[in-house]
């Protein structure tokens, strides 16, 4: 039995529309805009008047992934998850399954038509090929949207520095309590900054007390352990990426509320899974944006959601899987010089291309490594910069503006969403340009995320990464723009954003040992993407 959407007053009309064989989409009664998923106000004209509008049920495949991984006990791999654009308005899309078609025959541009499948009181809109190919490109070319200009010439970013970094053991199935990992990282970071816990007056984290092996319990758990009596705290997932918790700390310091904020991020997904705590997602009702609109179609993982966009990219720009492979190979080559990285053995392009398929175009080595780890960073008032035991790292600028819909499938599908806007925003807050950057720490939850960030930040043009990578030479440790010298999340482990900040600070202090980037003075660090994201531009003081 598939997971089914929890019916509510807001969505019941949509999930029962198929009872008469017709697909209906929310339509604004005033400006006629079609809106999906349903919201209580028209995003185009802000009218509150809307009604379900019958549409033809014809659509075009604009993204797809052939899923080979058993995420849910109720779905037998392989199966095809697709993003289809409605014939009436290609900006209205549905995540769905393609049926009555062999997985290898599904393609971008294929025309499909709705076919409802009833489960209890829910009619799931699935789609089957019509046999026609849509001659029109239904996906708008991505554009670099224009951010809001800075309000003043003052930069809050310059009022704080990164003064300390620390981390716990990083590994697979450490079988250690996650709060214990957090305490290890926090004590190390405070000592690294030449401080004591009594100096710390703020705590900040991401994503707070989240479940699923993604946190130690947040500020509540950490304050119960450390008892620092902070003047300010912050924790949550609605931040500009995991690094947004550091940006929030910078704001608190700039505003004078705190002097030294201890920021931390802990994952224990590996042990969490080993303990059998993860859900197998059998039957039952699901809700929330990622639950309701994706789980009924077996689109259970960000690998599926991003894989659909990666296939749109490869189709659109004529790029090959080898482009993604250079990201994975570069990470692995760098990790061989990082004693704490989880995967350090050399990898060849053949190894990469022949790895177990996960969800097309991704194989095992396109995906980062779930692990156990905690990393902590201390944000201090800039006035202490000269008193630190190690070189201070200053923050030149941040990028945080949301310029696209926060949706995995409704807006940007040529790249990972939530990358282009934040990148553009960064460059409005500094006179530096991409050519001034010595190394890039680009979020690589999947190889395609790193490609999206490199293009989003403007190191090369949109769709130009394959040529620009130059067989990996451009991004190698001795290349024009070294990326992820520690091996990234693909090889060091999925520390979920904070690993990039740790490595950037180590590199800018010139204490990265065998993997040190020569003369590293300026580093860009990204975290998130898909979800709201954030970018930091850091410099050696
Ligand atoms: Zn309207």
PDB file of C-alpha atoms in Angstrom, residues 134-411:
ATOM      1  CA  UNK A 134       6.215  17.654 -27.290  1.00  0.00           C
ATOM      2  CA  UNK A 135       7.992  19.829 -29.915  1.00  0.00           C
ATOM      3  CA  UNK A 136       8.118  22.791 -27.503  1.00  0.00           C
ATOM      4  CA  UNK A 137      10.603  23.240 -24.644  1.00  0.00           C
ATOM      5  CA  UNK A 138       8.255  23.642 -21.662  1.00  0.00           C
ATOM      6  CA  UNK A 139      11.011  24.745 -19.275  1.00  0.00           C
ATOM      7  CA  UNK A 140      12.058  28.370 -19.217  1.00  0.00           C
ATOM      8  CA  UNK A 141      15.800  28.949 -19.430  1.00  0.00           C
ATOM      9  CA  UNK A 142      17.150  29.815 -15.986  1.00  0.00           C
ATOM     10  CA  UNK A 143      17.914  33.456 -15.369  1.00  0.00           C
ATOM     11  CA  UNK A 144      19.956  35.194 -12.732  1.00  0.00           C
ATOM     12  CA  UNK A 145      17.266  37.118 -10.865  1.00  0.00           C
ATOM     13  CA  UNK A 146      18.049  40.567  -9.473  1.00  0.00           C
ATOM     14  CA  UNK A 147      18.349  40.695  -5.668  1.00  0.00           C
ATOM     15  CA  UNK A 148      17.190  43.553  -3.497  1.00  0.00           C
ATOM     16  CA  UNK A 149      20.056  46.073  -3.200  1.00  0.00           C
ATOM     17  CA  UNK A 150      21.685  46.544   0.227  1.00  0.00           C
ATOM     18  CA  UNK A 151      19.808  48.980   2.485  1.00  0.00           C
ATOM     19  CA  UNK A 152      22.992  50.724   3.621  1.00  0.00           C
ATOM     20  CA  UNK A 153      26.731  50.629   2.996  1.00  0.00           C
ATOM     21  CA  UNK A 154      27.166  49.297   6.524  1.00  0.00           C
ATOM     22  CA  UNK A 155      27.874  45.545   6.657  1.00  0.00           C
ATOM     23  CA  UNK A 156      26.852  43.655   9.800  1.00  0.00           C
ATOM     24  CA  UNK A 157      29.084  40.879   8.503  1.00  0.00           C
ATOM     25  CA  UNK A 158      32.199  42.884   9.415  1.00  0.00           C
ATOM     26  CA  UNK A 159      31.321  43.130  13.110  1.00  0.00           C
ATOM     27  CA  UNK A 160      32.105  39.491  13.891  1.00  0.00           C
ATOM     28  CA  UNK A 161      34.782  36.896  13.162  1.00  0.00           C
ATOM     29  CA  UNK A 162      34.992  33.119  13.261  1.00  0.00           C
ATOM     30  CA  UNK A 163      37.272  32.581  16.240  1.00  0.00           C
ATOM     31  CA  UNK A 164      37.150  28.856  16.926  1.00  0.00           C
ATOM     32  CA  UNK A 165      36.350  25.508  15.308  1.00  0.00           C
ATOM     33  CA  UNK A 166      36.009  22.059  16.832  1.00  0.00           C
ATOM     34  CA  UNK A 167      34.660  18.674  15.936  1.00  0.00           C
ATOM     35  CA  UNK A 168      33.936  15.262  17.362  1.00  0.00           C
ATOM     36  CA  UNK A 169      34.961  11.956  15.862  1.00  0.00           C
ATOM     37  CA  UNK A 170      33.483  11.471  12.384  1.00  0.00           C
ATOM     38  CA  UNK A 171      32.475   7.975  11.401  1.00  0.00           C
ATOM     39  CA  UNK A 172      30.015   5.304  10.422  1.00  0.00           C
ATOM     40  CA  UNK A 173      28.029   3.667  13.232  1.00  0.00           C
ATOM     41  CA  UNK A 174      30.027   5.160  16.086  1.00  0.00           C
ATOM     42  CA  UNK A 175      27.184   3.959  18.355  1.00  0.00           C
ATOM     43  CA  UNK A 176      27.685   7.045  20.533  1.00  0.00           C
ATOM     44  CA  UNK A 177      24.981   9.274  21.997  1.00  0.00           C
ATOM     45  CA  UNK A 178      24.670  12.329  19.708  1.00  0.00           C
ATOM     46  CA  UNK A 179      24.693  14.816  22.592  1.00  0.00           C
ATOM     47  CA  UNK A 180      28.051  13.390  23.603  1.00  0.00           C
ATOM     48  CA  UNK A 181      29.356  14.159  20.105  1.00  0.00           C
ATOM     49  CA  UNK A 182      28.028  17.715  20.405  1.00  0.00           C
ATOM     50  CA  UNK A 183      29.780  18.266  23.724  1.00  0.00           C
ATOM     51  CA  UNK A 184      33.056  16.976  22.211  1.00  0.00           C
ATOM     52  CA  UNK A 185      32.776  19.468  19.334  1.00  0.00           C
ATOM     53  CA  UNK A 186      31.701  22.396  21.522  1.00  0.00           C
ATOM     54  CA  UNK A 187      34.515  21.992  24.048  1.00  0.00           C
ATOM     55  CA  UNK A 188      37.043  21.699  21.223  1.00  0.00           C
ATOM     56  CA  UNK A 189      35.780  24.853  19.475  1.00  0.00           C
ATOM     57  CA  UNK A 190      35.771  26.936  22.656  1.00  0.00           C
ATOM     58  CA  UNK A 191      39.326  25.840  23.488  1.00  0.00           C
ATOM     59  CA  UNK A 192      40.410  26.498  19.889  1.00  0.00           C
ATOM     60  CA  UNK A 193      39.209  30.108  20.258  1.00  0.00           C
ATOM     61  CA  UNK A 194      41.255  30.478  23.473  1.00  0.00           C
ATOM     62  CA  UNK A 195      38.044  30.854  25.485  1.00  0.00           C
ATOM     63  CA  UNK A 196      36.296  29.013  28.305  1.00  0.00           C
ATOM     64  CA  UNK A 197      32.642  28.027  28.480  1.00  0.00           C
ATOM     65  CA  UNK A 198      32.102  30.956  30.861  1.00  0.00           C
ATOM     66  CA  UNK A 199      32.928  33.314  27.970  1.00  0.00           C
ATOM     67  CA  UNK A 200      30.149  31.890  25.784  1.00  0.00           C
ATOM     68  CA  UNK A 201      26.931  33.935  25.952  1.00  0.00           C
ATOM     69  CA  UNK A 202      24.981  32.615  22.951  1.00  0.00           C
ATOM     70  CA  UNK A 203      23.977  29.293  21.392  1.00  0.00           C
ATOM     71  CA  UNK A 204      22.867  28.750  17.794  1.00  0.00           C
ATOM     72  CA  UNK A 205      22.122  25.598  15.834  1.00  0.00           C
ATOM     73  CA  UNK A 206      20.342  24.021  12.867  1.00  0.00           C
ATOM     74  CA  UNK A 207      17.795  22.431  12.651  1.00  0.00           C
ATOM     75  CA  UNK A 208      16.954  22.406  16.366  1.00  0.00           C
ATOM     76  CA  UNK A 209      15.310  19.428  17.986  1.00  0.00           C
ATOM     77  CA  UNK A 210      14.629  17.588  14.713  1.00  0.00           C
ATOM     78  CA  UNK A 211      14.172  13.850  14.555  1.00  0.00           C
ATOM     79  CA  UNK A 212      15.450  11.226  12.086  1.00  0.00           C
ATOM     80  CA  UNK A 213      19.043  11.201  13.345  1.00  0.00           C
ATOM     81  CA  UNK A 214      19.598  14.801  12.284  1.00  0.00           C
ATOM     82  CA  UNK A 215      20.218  16.446  15.673  1.00  0.00           C
ATOM     83  CA  UNK A 216      21.220  15.924  19.285  1.00  0.00           C
ATOM     84  CA  UNK A 217      18.098  17.683  20.533  1.00  0.00           C
ATOM     85  CA  UNK A 218      19.012  21.279  19.795  1.00  0.00           C
ATOM     86  CA  UNK A 219      19.639  24.194  22.137  1.00  0.00           C
ATOM     87  CA  UNK A 220      17.429  22.634  24.801  1.00  0.00           C
ATOM     88  CA  UNK A 221      19.600  19.531  25.076  1.00  0.00           C
ATOM     89  CA  UNK A 222      22.901  21.386  24.803  1.00  0.00           C
ATOM     90  CA  UNK A 223      22.041  24.049  27.375  1.00  0.00           C
ATOM     91  CA  UNK A 224      20.912  21.325  29.775  1.00  0.00           C
ATOM     92  CA  UNK A 225      24.346  19.769  29.347  1.00  0.00           C
ATOM     93  CA  UNK A 226      26.574  22.880  29.363  1.00  0.00           C
ATOM     94  CA  UNK A 227      24.580  25.362  31.564  1.00  0.00           C
ATOM     95  CA  UNK A 228      26.157  28.466  30.053  1.00  0.00           C
ATOM     96  CA  UNK A 229      23.074  30.681  30.725  1.00  0.00           C
ATOM     97  CA  UNK A 230      23.062  32.338  27.292  1.00  0.00           C
ATOM     98  CA  UNK A 231      21.685  35.832  26.671  1.00  0.00           C
ATOM     99  CA  UNK A 232      20.433  34.663  23.251  1.00  0.00           C
ATOM    100  CA  UNK A 233      19.601  31.373  21.571  1.00  0.00           C
ATOM    101  CA  UNK A 234      18.560  30.261  18.100  1.00  0.00           C
ATOM    102  CA  UNK A 235      17.673  26.927  16.591  1.00  0.00           C
ATOM    103  CA  UNK A 236      15.473  25.861  13.718  1.00  0.00           C
ATOM    104  CA  UNK A 237      15.277  24.592  10.198  1.00  0.00           C
ATOM    105  CA  UNK A 238      13.755  27.718   8.662  1.00  0.00           C
ATOM    106  CA  UNK A 239      17.144  29.378   8.299  1.00  0.00           C
ATOM    107  CA  UNK A 240      19.338  30.125   5.257  1.00  0.00           C
ATOM    108  CA  UNK A 241      20.696  26.574   5.302  1.00  0.00           C
ATOM    109  CA  UNK A 242      22.677  24.977   8.120  1.00  0.00           C
ATOM    110  CA  UNK A 243      25.133  27.878   7.756  1.00  0.00           C
ATOM    111  CA  UNK A 244      22.211  30.185   8.479  1.00  0.00           C
ATOM    112  CA  UNK A 245      22.667  29.358  12.149  1.00  0.00           C
ATOM    113  CA  UNK A 246      26.110  30.982  11.913  1.00  0.00           C
ATOM    114  CA  UNK A 247      24.630  33.985  10.089  1.00  0.00           C
ATOM    115  CA  UNK A 248      22.024  34.323  12.855  1.00  0.00           C
ATOM    116  CA  UNK A 249      24.830  34.296  15.420  1.00  0.00           C
ATOM    117  CA  UNK A 250      26.607  37.045  13.469  1.00  0.00           C
ATOM    118  CA  UNK A 251      23.439  39.158  13.681  1.00  0.00           C
ATOM    119  CA  UNK A 252      23.219  38.676  17.445  1.00  0.00           C
ATOM    120  CA  UNK A 253      26.867  39.674  17.872  1.00  0.00           C
ATOM    121  CA  UNK A 254      26.534  42.654  15.517  1.00  0.00           C
ATOM    122  CA  UNK A 255      23.505  43.832  17.486  1.00  0.00           C
ATOM    123  CA  UNK A 256      25.456  43.714  20.757  1.00  0.00           C
ATOM    124  CA  UNK A 257      23.373  40.992  22.387  1.00  0.00           C
ATOM    125  CA  UNK A 258      26.246  38.498  22.554  1.00  0.00           C
ATOM    126  CA  UNK A 259      30.043  38.508  22.421  1.00  0.00           C
ATOM    127  CA  UNK A 260      30.823  34.829  21.767  1.00  0.00           C
ATOM    128  CA  UNK A 261      28.170  32.563  20.214  1.00  0.00           C
ATOM    129  CA  UNK A 262      28.739  28.808  20.144  1.00  0.00           C
ATOM    130  CA  UNK A 263      27.222  27.372  16.953  1.00  0.00           C
ATOM    131  CA  UNK A 264      26.874  23.616  16.512  1.00  0.00           C
ATOM    132  CA  UNK A 265      25.496  20.985  14.140  1.00  0.00           C
ATOM    133  CA  UNK A 266      25.241  17.269  14.922  1.00  0.00           C
ATOM    134  CA  UNK A 267      24.204  14.281  12.831  1.00  0.00           C
ATOM    135  CA  UNK A 268      23.956  10.647  13.858  1.00  0.00           C
ATOM    136  CA  UNK A 269      22.126   9.213  10.871  1.00  0.00           C
ATOM    137  CA  UNK A 270      24.464   6.227  10.651  1.00  0.00           C
ATOM    138  CA  UNK A 271      23.922   5.059  14.222  1.00  0.00           C
ATOM    139  CA  UNK A 272      20.235   6.036  14.034  1.00  0.00           C
ATOM    140  CA  UNK A 273      19.797   3.652  11.090  1.00  0.00           C
ATOM    141  CA  UNK A 274      21.887   0.936  12.738  1.00  0.00           C
ATOM    142  CA  UNK A 275      19.603   1.099  15.782  1.00  0.00           C
ATOM    143  CA  UNK A 276      16.609   0.504  13.504  1.00  0.00           C
ATOM    144  CA  UNK A 277      15.014   3.843  14.386  1.00  0.00           C
ATOM    145  CA  UNK A 278      14.325   4.937  10.807  1.00  0.00           C
ATOM    146  CA  UNK A 279      10.848   4.547   9.375  1.00  0.00           C
ATOM    147  CA  UNK A 280      10.334   2.068   6.547  1.00  0.00           C
ATOM    148  CA  UNK A 281       7.390   4.161   5.345  1.00  0.00           C
ATOM    149  CA  UNK A 282       4.746   1.494   4.881  1.00  0.00           C
ATOM    150  CA  UNK A 283       1.092   2.470   4.721  1.00  0.00           C
ATOM    151  CA  UNK A 284      -0.539   5.200   6.726  1.00  0.00           C
ATOM    152  CA  UNK A 285      -1.331   8.799   5.858  1.00  0.00           C
ATOM    153  CA  UNK A 286       1.289  11.426   5.127  1.00  0.00           C
ATOM    154  CA  UNK A 287       1.236  15.211   5.301  1.00  0.00           C
ATOM    155  CA  UNK A 288       3.527  18.213   4.876  1.00  0.00           C
ATOM    156  CA  UNK A 289       4.940  19.472   1.589  1.00  0.00           C
ATOM    157  CA  UNK A 290       7.401  16.629   1.084  1.00  0.00           C
ATOM    158  CA  UNK A 291       5.066  14.015   2.535  1.00  0.00           C
ATOM    159  CA  UNK A 292       1.774  14.792   0.842  1.00  0.00           C
ATOM    160  CA  UNK A 293       2.998  15.665  -2.635  1.00  0.00           C
ATOM    161  CA  UNK A 294       5.911  13.192  -2.998  1.00  0.00           C
ATOM    162  CA  UNK A 295       5.629  10.101  -0.790  1.00  0.00           C
ATOM    163  CA  UNK A 296       2.455   8.770  -2.501  1.00  0.00           C
ATOM    164  CA  UNK A 297       4.598   8.459  -5.638  1.00  0.00           C
ATOM    165  CA  UNK A 298       7.588   6.849  -3.931  1.00  0.00           C
ATOM    166  CA  UNK A 299       9.631  10.074  -4.200  1.00  0.00           C
ATOM    167  CA  UNK A 300      10.972   9.582  -0.709  1.00  0.00           C
ATOM    168  CA  UNK A 301      14.484  11.004  -0.924  1.00  0.00           C
ATOM    169  CA  UNK A 302      16.101  14.283  -1.923  1.00  0.00           C
ATOM    170  CA  UNK A 303      18.042  11.998  -4.307  1.00  0.00           C
ATOM    171  CA  UNK A 304      14.794  11.532  -6.265  1.00  0.00           C
ATOM    172  CA  UNK A 305      13.838  15.197  -6.230  1.00  0.00           C
ATOM    173  CA  UNK A 306      17.287  16.431  -7.265  1.00  0.00           C
ATOM    174  CA  UNK A 307      17.803  13.528  -9.679  1.00  0.00           C
ATOM    175  CA  UNK A 308      14.801  14.736 -11.704  1.00  0.00           C
ATOM    176  CA  UNK A 309      16.450  18.153 -12.081  1.00  0.00           C
ATOM    177  CA  UNK A 310      19.836  16.611 -12.863  1.00  0.00           C
ATOM    178  CA  UNK A 311      18.262  14.733 -15.777  1.00  0.00           C
ATOM    179  CA  UNK A 312      16.674  17.971 -17.017  1.00  0.00           C
ATOM    180  CA  UNK A 313      20.148  19.590 -16.864  1.00  0.00           C
ATOM    181  CA  UNK A 314      21.862  16.731 -18.730  1.00  0.00           C
ATOM    182  CA  UNK A 315      19.140  16.801 -21.412  1.00  0.00           C
ATOM    183  CA  UNK A 316      19.077  20.581 -21.729  1.00  0.00           C
ATOM    184  CA  UNK A 317      22.812  21.225 -21.916  1.00  0.00           C
ATOM    185  CA  UNK A 318      23.937  17.962 -23.506  1.00  0.00           C
ATOM    186  CA  UNK A 319      26.167  17.201 -20.528  1.00  0.00           C
ATOM    187  CA  UNK A 320      27.331  13.706 -19.610  1.00  0.00           C
ATOM    188  CA  UNK A 321      27.430  11.730 -16.392  1.00  0.00           C
ATOM    189  CA  UNK A 322      31.208  12.159 -16.471  1.00  0.00           C
ATOM    190  CA  UNK A 323      30.631  15.818 -15.526  1.00  0.00           C
ATOM    191  CA  UNK A 324      29.068  14.636 -12.274  1.00  0.00           C
ATOM    192  CA  UNK A 325      31.836  12.069 -11.968  1.00  0.00           C
ATOM    193  CA  UNK A 326      34.546  14.730 -11.847  1.00  0.00           C
ATOM    194  CA  UNK A 327      32.924  16.149  -8.718  1.00  0.00           C
ATOM    195  CA  UNK A 328      32.971  12.725  -7.049  1.00  0.00           C
ATOM    196  CA  UNK A 329      36.509  11.886  -8.189  1.00  0.00           C
ATOM    197  CA  UNK A 330      37.879  15.235  -7.047  1.00  0.00           C
ATOM    198  CA  UNK A 331      36.290  14.764  -3.635  1.00  0.00           C
ATOM    199  CA  UNK A 332      37.776  11.294  -3.287  1.00  0.00           C
ATOM    200  CA  UNK A 333      41.251  12.404  -4.422  1.00  0.00           C
ATOM    201  CA  UNK A 334      41.194  15.189  -1.834  1.00  0.00           C
ATOM    202  CA  UNK A 335      39.891  12.905   0.903  1.00  0.00           C
ATOM    203  CA  UNK A 336      42.978  10.704   0.533  1.00  0.00           C
ATOM    204  CA  UNK A 337      44.849  13.599   2.226  1.00  0.00           C
ATOM    205  CA  UNK A 338      42.279  13.976   5.016  1.00  0.00           C
ATOM    206  CA  UNK A 339      42.885  11.575   7.919  1.00  0.00           C
ATOM    207  CA  UNK A 340      39.308  11.872   9.240  1.00  0.00           C
ATOM    208  CA  UNK A 341      37.520  11.284   5.929  1.00  0.00           C
ATOM    209  CA  UNK A 342      35.324   8.166   5.818  1.00  0.00           C
ATOM    210  CA  UNK A 343      36.133   7.169   2.211  1.00  0.00           C
ATOM    211  CA  UNK A 344      39.814   7.631   1.312  1.00  0.00           C
ATOM    212  CA  UNK A 345      40.508   4.874  -1.232  1.00  0.00           C
ATOM    213  CA  UNK A 346      41.261   6.053  -4.777  1.00  0.00           C
ATOM    214  CA  UNK A 347      38.358   5.993  -7.235  1.00  0.00           C
ATOM    215  CA  UNK A 348      38.471   5.878 -11.034  1.00  0.00           C
ATOM    216  CA  UNK A 349      35.882   7.083 -13.545  1.00  0.00           C
ATOM    217  CA  UNK A 350      35.062   3.421 -14.238  1.00  0.00           C
ATOM    218  CA  UNK A 351      34.432   2.865 -10.514  1.00  0.00           C
ATOM    219  CA  UNK A 352      32.139   5.878 -10.560  1.00  0.00           C
ATOM    220  CA  UNK A 353      30.201   4.947 -13.705  1.00  0.00           C
ATOM    221  CA  UNK A 354      29.787   1.290 -12.688  1.00  0.00           C
ATOM    222  CA  UNK A 355      28.642   1.926  -9.126  1.00  0.00           C
ATOM    223  CA  UNK A 356      25.296   0.618  -7.940  1.00  0.00           C
ATOM    224  CA  UNK A 357      22.506   2.794  -9.404  1.00  0.00           C
ATOM    225  CA  UNK A 358      20.478   4.731  -6.826  1.00  0.00           C
ATOM    226  CA  UNK A 359      18.121   6.951  -8.818  1.00  0.00           C
ATOM    227  CA  UNK A 360      19.081   8.140 -12.295  1.00  0.00           C
ATOM    228  CA  UNK A 361      21.362   9.839 -13.085  1.00  0.00           C
ATOM    229  CA  UNK A 362      22.792   9.170  -9.621  1.00  0.00           C
ATOM    230  CA  UNK A 363      24.788   6.116  -8.613  1.00  0.00           C
ATOM    231  CA  UNK A 364      26.195   5.379  -5.189  1.00  0.00           C
ATOM    232  CA  UNK A 365      29.124   7.796  -5.554  1.00  0.00           C
ATOM    233  CA  UNK A 366      26.872  10.744  -6.475  1.00  0.00           C
ATOM    234  CA  UNK A 367      25.426  10.599  -2.968  1.00  0.00           C
ATOM    235  CA  UNK A 368      27.043  11.815   0.232  1.00  0.00           C
ATOM    236  CA  UNK A 369      27.809   9.480   3.112  1.00  0.00           C
ATOM    237  CA  UNK A 370      25.446   9.360   6.102  1.00  0.00           C
ATOM    238  CA  UNK A 371      27.590   9.466   9.230  1.00  0.00           C
ATOM    239  CA  UNK A 372      27.852  10.403  12.883  1.00  0.00           C
ATOM    240  CA  UNK A 373      29.598  13.696  13.672  1.00  0.00           C
ATOM    241  CA  UNK A 374      29.311  17.035  15.398  1.00  0.00           C
ATOM    242  CA  UNK A 375      31.013  20.265  14.370  1.00  0.00           C
ATOM    243  CA  UNK A 376      31.073  23.542  16.312  1.00  0.00           C
ATOM    244  CA  UNK A 377      32.077  27.079  15.319  1.00  0.00           C
ATOM    245  CA  UNK A 378      32.497  30.105  17.592  1.00  0.00           C
ATOM    246  CA  UNK A 379      31.313  33.487  16.285  1.00  0.00           C
ATOM    247  CA  UNK A 380      32.971  36.326  18.246  1.00  0.00           C
ATOM    248  CA  UNK A 381      32.831  40.105  18.277  1.00  0.00           C
ATOM    249  CA  UNK A 382      35.332  41.412  15.702  1.00  0.00           C
ATOM    250  CA  UNK A 383      37.116  43.440  18.400  1.00  0.00           C
ATOM    251  CA  UNK A 384      38.733  40.233  19.728  1.00  0.00           C
ATOM    252  CA  UNK A 385      40.382  39.424  16.393  1.00  0.00           C
ATOM    253  CA  UNK A 386      43.864  40.475  17.512  1.00  0.00           C
ATOM    254  CA  UNK A 387      43.671  38.557  20.795  1.00  0.00           C
ATOM    255  CA  UNK A 388      42.970  35.108  19.396  1.00  0.00           C
ATOM    256  CA  UNK A 389      45.481  32.257  19.580  1.00  0.00           C
ATOM    257  CA  UNK A 390      44.979  31.601  15.871  1.00  0.00           C
ATOM    258  CA  UNK A 391      44.372  33.895  12.876  1.00  0.00           C
ATOM    259  CA  UNK A 392      40.821  35.242  12.905  1.00  0.00           C
ATOM    260  CA  UNK A 393      38.636  34.538   9.905  1.00  0.00           C
ATOM    261  CA  UNK A 394      36.527  37.517   8.949  1.00  0.00           C
ATOM    262  CA  UNK A 395      33.211  37.403   7.123  1.00  0.00           C
ATOM    263  CA  UNK A 396      33.182  39.588   4.029  1.00  0.00           C
ATOM    264  CA  UNK A 397      29.568  39.008   2.987  1.00  0.00           C
ATOM    265  CA  UNK A 398      26.597  36.679   3.144  1.00  0.00           C
ATOM    266  CA  UNK A 399      23.975  35.725   0.551  1.00  0.00           C
ATOM    267  CA  UNK A 400      20.520  34.811   1.845  1.00  0.00           C
ATOM    268  CA  UNK A 401      17.794  36.152  -0.421  1.00  0.00           C
ATOM    269  CA  UNK A 402      15.102  33.767  -1.685  1.00  0.00           C
ATOM    270  CA  UNK A 403      14.421  34.652  -5.332  1.00  0.00           C
ATOM    271  CA  UNK A 404      12.752  31.436  -6.454  1.00  0.00           C
ATOM    272  CA  UNK A 405       9.775  29.477  -5.216  1.00  0.00           C
ATOM    273  CA  UNK A 406      10.754  27.233  -2.336  1.00  0.00           C
ATOM    274  CA  UNK A 407       9.676  24.134  -4.150  1.00  0.00           C
ATOM    275  CA  UNK A 408      11.646  21.192  -5.418  1.00  0.00           C
ATOM    276  CA  UNK A 409       9.664  20.980  -8.664  1.00  0.00           C
ATOM    277  CA  UNK A 410       7.571  24.092  -9.402  1.00  0.00           C
ATOM    278  CA  UNK A 411      10.223  26.699 -10.243  1.00  0.00           C
TER     279      UNK A 411
END
